[in-house]
Short mmCIF file of C-alpha atoms in Angstrom, two decimals:
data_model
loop_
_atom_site.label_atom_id
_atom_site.label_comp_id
_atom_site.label_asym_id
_atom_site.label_seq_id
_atom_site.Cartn_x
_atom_site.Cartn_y
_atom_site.Cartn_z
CA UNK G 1 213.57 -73.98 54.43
CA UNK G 2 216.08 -76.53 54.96
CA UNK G 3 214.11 -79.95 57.34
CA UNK G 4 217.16 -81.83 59.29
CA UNK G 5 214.34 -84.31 60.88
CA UNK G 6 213.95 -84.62 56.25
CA UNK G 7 217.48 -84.92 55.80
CA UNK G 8 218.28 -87.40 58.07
CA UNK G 9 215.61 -89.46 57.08
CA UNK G 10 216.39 -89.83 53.24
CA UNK G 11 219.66 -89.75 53.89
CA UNK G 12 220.39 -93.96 53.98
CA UNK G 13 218.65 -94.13 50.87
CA UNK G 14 220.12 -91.87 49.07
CA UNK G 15 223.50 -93.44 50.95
CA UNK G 16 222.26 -97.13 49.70
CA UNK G 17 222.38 -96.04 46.28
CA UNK G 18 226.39 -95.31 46.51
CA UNK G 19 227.40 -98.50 46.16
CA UNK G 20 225.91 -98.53 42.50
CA UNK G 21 227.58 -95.06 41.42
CA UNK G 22 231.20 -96.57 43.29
CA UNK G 23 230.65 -99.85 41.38
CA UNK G 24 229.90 -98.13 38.09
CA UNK G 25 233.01 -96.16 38.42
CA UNK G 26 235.33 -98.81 39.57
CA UNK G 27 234.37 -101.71 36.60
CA UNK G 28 233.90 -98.81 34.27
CA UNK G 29 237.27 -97.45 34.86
CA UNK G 30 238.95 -100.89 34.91
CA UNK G 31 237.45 -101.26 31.42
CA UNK G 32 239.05 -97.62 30.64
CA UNK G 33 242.67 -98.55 31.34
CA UNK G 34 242.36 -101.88 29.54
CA UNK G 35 240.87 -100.44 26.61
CA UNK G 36 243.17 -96.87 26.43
CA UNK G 37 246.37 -99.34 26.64
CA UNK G 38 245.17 -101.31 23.68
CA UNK G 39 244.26 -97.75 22.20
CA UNK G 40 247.96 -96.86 22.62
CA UNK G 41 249.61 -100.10 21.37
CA UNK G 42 247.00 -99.98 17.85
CA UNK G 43 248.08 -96.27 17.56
CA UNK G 44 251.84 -97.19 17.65
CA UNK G 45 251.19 -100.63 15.69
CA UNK G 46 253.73 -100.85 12.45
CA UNK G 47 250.65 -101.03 10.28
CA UNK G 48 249.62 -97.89 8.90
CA UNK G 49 246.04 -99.25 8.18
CA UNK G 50 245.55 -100.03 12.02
CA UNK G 51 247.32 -96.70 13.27
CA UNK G 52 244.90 -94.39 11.15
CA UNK G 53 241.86 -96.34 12.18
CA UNK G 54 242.52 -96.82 15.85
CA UNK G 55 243.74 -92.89 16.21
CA UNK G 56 240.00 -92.18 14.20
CA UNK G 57 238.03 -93.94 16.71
CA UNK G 58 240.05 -92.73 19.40
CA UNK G 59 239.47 -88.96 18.35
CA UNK G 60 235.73 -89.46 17.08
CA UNK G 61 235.07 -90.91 20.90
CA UNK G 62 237.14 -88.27 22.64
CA UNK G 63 235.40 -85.25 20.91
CA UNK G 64 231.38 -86.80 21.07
CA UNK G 65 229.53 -86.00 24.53
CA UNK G 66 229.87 -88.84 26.87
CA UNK G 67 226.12 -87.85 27.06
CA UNK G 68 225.81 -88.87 23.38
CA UNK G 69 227.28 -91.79 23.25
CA UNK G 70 225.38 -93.83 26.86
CA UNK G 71 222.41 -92.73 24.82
CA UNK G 72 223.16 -94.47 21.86
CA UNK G 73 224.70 -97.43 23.62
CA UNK G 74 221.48 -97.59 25.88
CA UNK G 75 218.65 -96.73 22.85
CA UNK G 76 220.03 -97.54 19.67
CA UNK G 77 221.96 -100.53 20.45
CA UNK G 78 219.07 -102.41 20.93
CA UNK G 79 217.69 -101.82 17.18
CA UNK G 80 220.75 -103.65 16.27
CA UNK G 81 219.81 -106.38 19.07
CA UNK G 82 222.28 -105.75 21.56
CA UNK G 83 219.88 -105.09 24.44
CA UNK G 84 221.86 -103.77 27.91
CA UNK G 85 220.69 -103.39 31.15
CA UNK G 86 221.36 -99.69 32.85
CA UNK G 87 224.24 -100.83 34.64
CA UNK G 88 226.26 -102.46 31.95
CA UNK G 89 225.34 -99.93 29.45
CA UNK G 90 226.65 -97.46 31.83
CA UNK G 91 230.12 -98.83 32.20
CA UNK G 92 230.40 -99.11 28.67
CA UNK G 93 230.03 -96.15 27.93
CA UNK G 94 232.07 -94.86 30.83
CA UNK G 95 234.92 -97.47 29.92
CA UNK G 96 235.18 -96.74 26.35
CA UNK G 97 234.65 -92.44 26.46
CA UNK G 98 237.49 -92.50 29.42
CA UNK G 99 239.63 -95.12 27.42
CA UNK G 100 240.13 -92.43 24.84
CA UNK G 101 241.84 -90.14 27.35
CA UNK G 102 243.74 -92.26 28.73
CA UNK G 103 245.57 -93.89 25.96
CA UNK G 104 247.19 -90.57 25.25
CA UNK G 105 248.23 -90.75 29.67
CA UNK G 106 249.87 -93.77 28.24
CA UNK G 107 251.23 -92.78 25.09
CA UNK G 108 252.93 -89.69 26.96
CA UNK G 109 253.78 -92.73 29.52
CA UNK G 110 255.61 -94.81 26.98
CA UNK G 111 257.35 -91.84 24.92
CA UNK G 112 259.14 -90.86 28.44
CA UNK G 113 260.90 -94.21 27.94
CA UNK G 114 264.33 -93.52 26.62
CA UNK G 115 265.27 -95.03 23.50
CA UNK G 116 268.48 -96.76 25.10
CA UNK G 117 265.65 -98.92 27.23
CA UNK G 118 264.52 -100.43 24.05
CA UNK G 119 268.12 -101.27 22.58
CA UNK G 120 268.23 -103.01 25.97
CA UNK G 121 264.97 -105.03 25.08
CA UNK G 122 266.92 -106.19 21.84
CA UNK G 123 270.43 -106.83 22.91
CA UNK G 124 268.61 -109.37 25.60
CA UNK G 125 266.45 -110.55 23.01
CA UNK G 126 263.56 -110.34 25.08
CA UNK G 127 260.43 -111.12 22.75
CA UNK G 128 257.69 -108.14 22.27
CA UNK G 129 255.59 -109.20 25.14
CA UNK G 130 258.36 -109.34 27.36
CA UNK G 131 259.62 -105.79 26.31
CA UNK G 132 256.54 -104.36 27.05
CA UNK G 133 255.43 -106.10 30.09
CA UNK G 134 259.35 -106.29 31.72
CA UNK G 135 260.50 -103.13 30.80
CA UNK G 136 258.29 -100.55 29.13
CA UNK G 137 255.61 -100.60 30.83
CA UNK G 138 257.42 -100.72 34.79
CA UNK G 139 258.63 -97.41 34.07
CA UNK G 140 255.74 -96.06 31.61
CA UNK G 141 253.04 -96.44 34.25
CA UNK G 142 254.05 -95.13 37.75
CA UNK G 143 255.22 -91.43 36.41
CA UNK G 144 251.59 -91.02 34.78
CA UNK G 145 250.05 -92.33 38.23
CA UNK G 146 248.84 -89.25 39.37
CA UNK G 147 247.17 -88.47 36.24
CA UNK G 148 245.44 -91.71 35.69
CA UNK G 149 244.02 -91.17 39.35
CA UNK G 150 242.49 -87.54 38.08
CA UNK G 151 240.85 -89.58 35.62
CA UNK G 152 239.26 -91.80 38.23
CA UNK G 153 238.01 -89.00 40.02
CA UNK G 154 236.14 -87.26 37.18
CA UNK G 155 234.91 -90.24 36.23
CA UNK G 156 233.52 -90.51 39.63
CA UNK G 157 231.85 -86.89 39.33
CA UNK G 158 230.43 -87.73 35.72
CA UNK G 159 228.24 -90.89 37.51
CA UNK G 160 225.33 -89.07 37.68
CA UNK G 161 225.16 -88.76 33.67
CA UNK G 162 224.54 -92.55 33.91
CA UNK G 163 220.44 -91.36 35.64
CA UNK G 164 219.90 -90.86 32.16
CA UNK G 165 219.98 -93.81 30.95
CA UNK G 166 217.78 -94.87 33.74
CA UNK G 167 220.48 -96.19 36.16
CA UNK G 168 219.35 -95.90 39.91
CA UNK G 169 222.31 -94.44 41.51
CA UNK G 170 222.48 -91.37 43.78
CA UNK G 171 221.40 -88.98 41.55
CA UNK G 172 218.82 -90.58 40.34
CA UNK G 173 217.45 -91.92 43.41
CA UNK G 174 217.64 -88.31 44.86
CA UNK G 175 215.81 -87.22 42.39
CA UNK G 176 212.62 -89.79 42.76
CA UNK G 177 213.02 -88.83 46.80
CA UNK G 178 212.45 -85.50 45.51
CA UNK G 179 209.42 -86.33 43.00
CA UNK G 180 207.74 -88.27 46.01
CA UNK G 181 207.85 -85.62 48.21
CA UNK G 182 208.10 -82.43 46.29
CA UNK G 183 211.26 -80.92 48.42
CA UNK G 184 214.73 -81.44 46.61
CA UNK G 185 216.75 -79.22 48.26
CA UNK G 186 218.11 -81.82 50.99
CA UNK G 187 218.28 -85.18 48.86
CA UNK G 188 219.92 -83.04 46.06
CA UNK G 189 222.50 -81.11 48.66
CA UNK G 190 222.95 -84.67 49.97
CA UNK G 191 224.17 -86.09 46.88
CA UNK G 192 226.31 -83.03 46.81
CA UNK G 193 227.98 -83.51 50.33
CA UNK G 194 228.17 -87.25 49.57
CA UNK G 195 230.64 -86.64 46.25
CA UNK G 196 232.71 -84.00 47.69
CA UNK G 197 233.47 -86.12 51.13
CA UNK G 198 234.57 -88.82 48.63
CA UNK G 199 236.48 -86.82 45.67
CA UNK G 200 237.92 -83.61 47.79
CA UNK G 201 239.80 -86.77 49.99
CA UNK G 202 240.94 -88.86 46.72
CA UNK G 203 242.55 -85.41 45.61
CA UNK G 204 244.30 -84.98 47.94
CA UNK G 205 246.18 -88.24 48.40
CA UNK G 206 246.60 -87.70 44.40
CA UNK G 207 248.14 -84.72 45.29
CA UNK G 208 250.49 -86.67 47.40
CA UNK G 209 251.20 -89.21 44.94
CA UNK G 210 252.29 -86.34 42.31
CA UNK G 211 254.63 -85.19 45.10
CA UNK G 212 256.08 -88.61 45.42
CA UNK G 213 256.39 -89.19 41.47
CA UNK G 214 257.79 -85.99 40.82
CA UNK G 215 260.15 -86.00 43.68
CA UNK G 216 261.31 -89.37 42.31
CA UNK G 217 261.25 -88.98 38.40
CA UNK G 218 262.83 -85.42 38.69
#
């Protein structure tokens, strides 16, 4: 049966351990959009060699389990002696599998560009970095918004992947509540309650923002 007097009592622990899982999601997904836009630009590099072997990695990543992959960052890596701790291993892992996904947000981004933007580029003789960064990218980004932010949010609900690899967040630390005391039904419907009062909010400002975007860009 279901102990409030239980509930409340785990409860800031299991609430202490959130900052981990929102920290983990936050670097990791920085590390996701950095890496996804270089993704993007290799793919659409002038160098055949670098397009085929950037769209390779990109597609082996995408279609391995993110599962898969923190394991062999976390446990293999180190027989190479690159030795991470949990927390870095995590974001890694979440960084690079997301980065995969969201190079192809971008890509979709940049093709939405008309051509005529470009001849613009050239006819101001703007150098490469200043096409992208003045022009291409100003209007690539903000109609792809609202599907960058999913991103963020699944990312956010795929945290708990990251107790396997032995990082204390609120999975994890539900979980030893619940090995301690031999009742997991609260500390696991906690971490439940705690994700949707986070992600059910963020989805529906995204929802919002796709409004916006598509009200504008229409």
């Amino acid at each position: 049966m279901w102990d409030w007097n239980y509930a409340f009592e785990v409860l800031p622990e299991i609430a202490s351990a959130l900052g981990v899982t929102i920290s983990a999601t936050v670097v990791g997904f920085i590390l996701a959009l950095v890496l996804g836009l270089i993704w993007t630009l290799l793919i659409r590099s002038s160098n055949k060699i670098i397009t085929t072997v950037a769209d390779s990695i990109v597609k082996f990543i995408r279609n391995t389990p993110l599962l898969v992959q923190l394991y062999f960052i976390f446990y293999v890596f180190p027989q190479f002696g690159l030795s991470l701790d949990p927390f870095t291993a995590g974001v890694i892992g979440l960084g690079l599998h997301y980065s995969t996904y969201l190079s192809e947000v971008f890509r979709s981004g940049i093709e939405s560009v008309g051509p005529g933007q470009w001849e613009v580029a050239t006819a101001l003789n703007f150098t490469t970095k200043k096409t992208w960064t003045r022009i291409i990218l100003p209007q690539a980004i903000p109609p792809v918004l609202p599907v960058i932010g999913n991103y963020f949010i699944t990312m956010f609900k795929e945290t708990p992947l990251l107790s396997a690899i032995t990082l204390v967040e609120i999975l994890q630390t539900a979980q030893n509540i619940g090995a301690g005391t031999f009742r997991y039904t609260e500390p696991l419907t906690i971490v439940g309650v705690l994700f949707l009062l986070l992600s059910y909010p963020a989805s529906i400002a995204l929802r919002q923002l796709e409004n916006r975007v598509t009200a504008r860009y229409s």
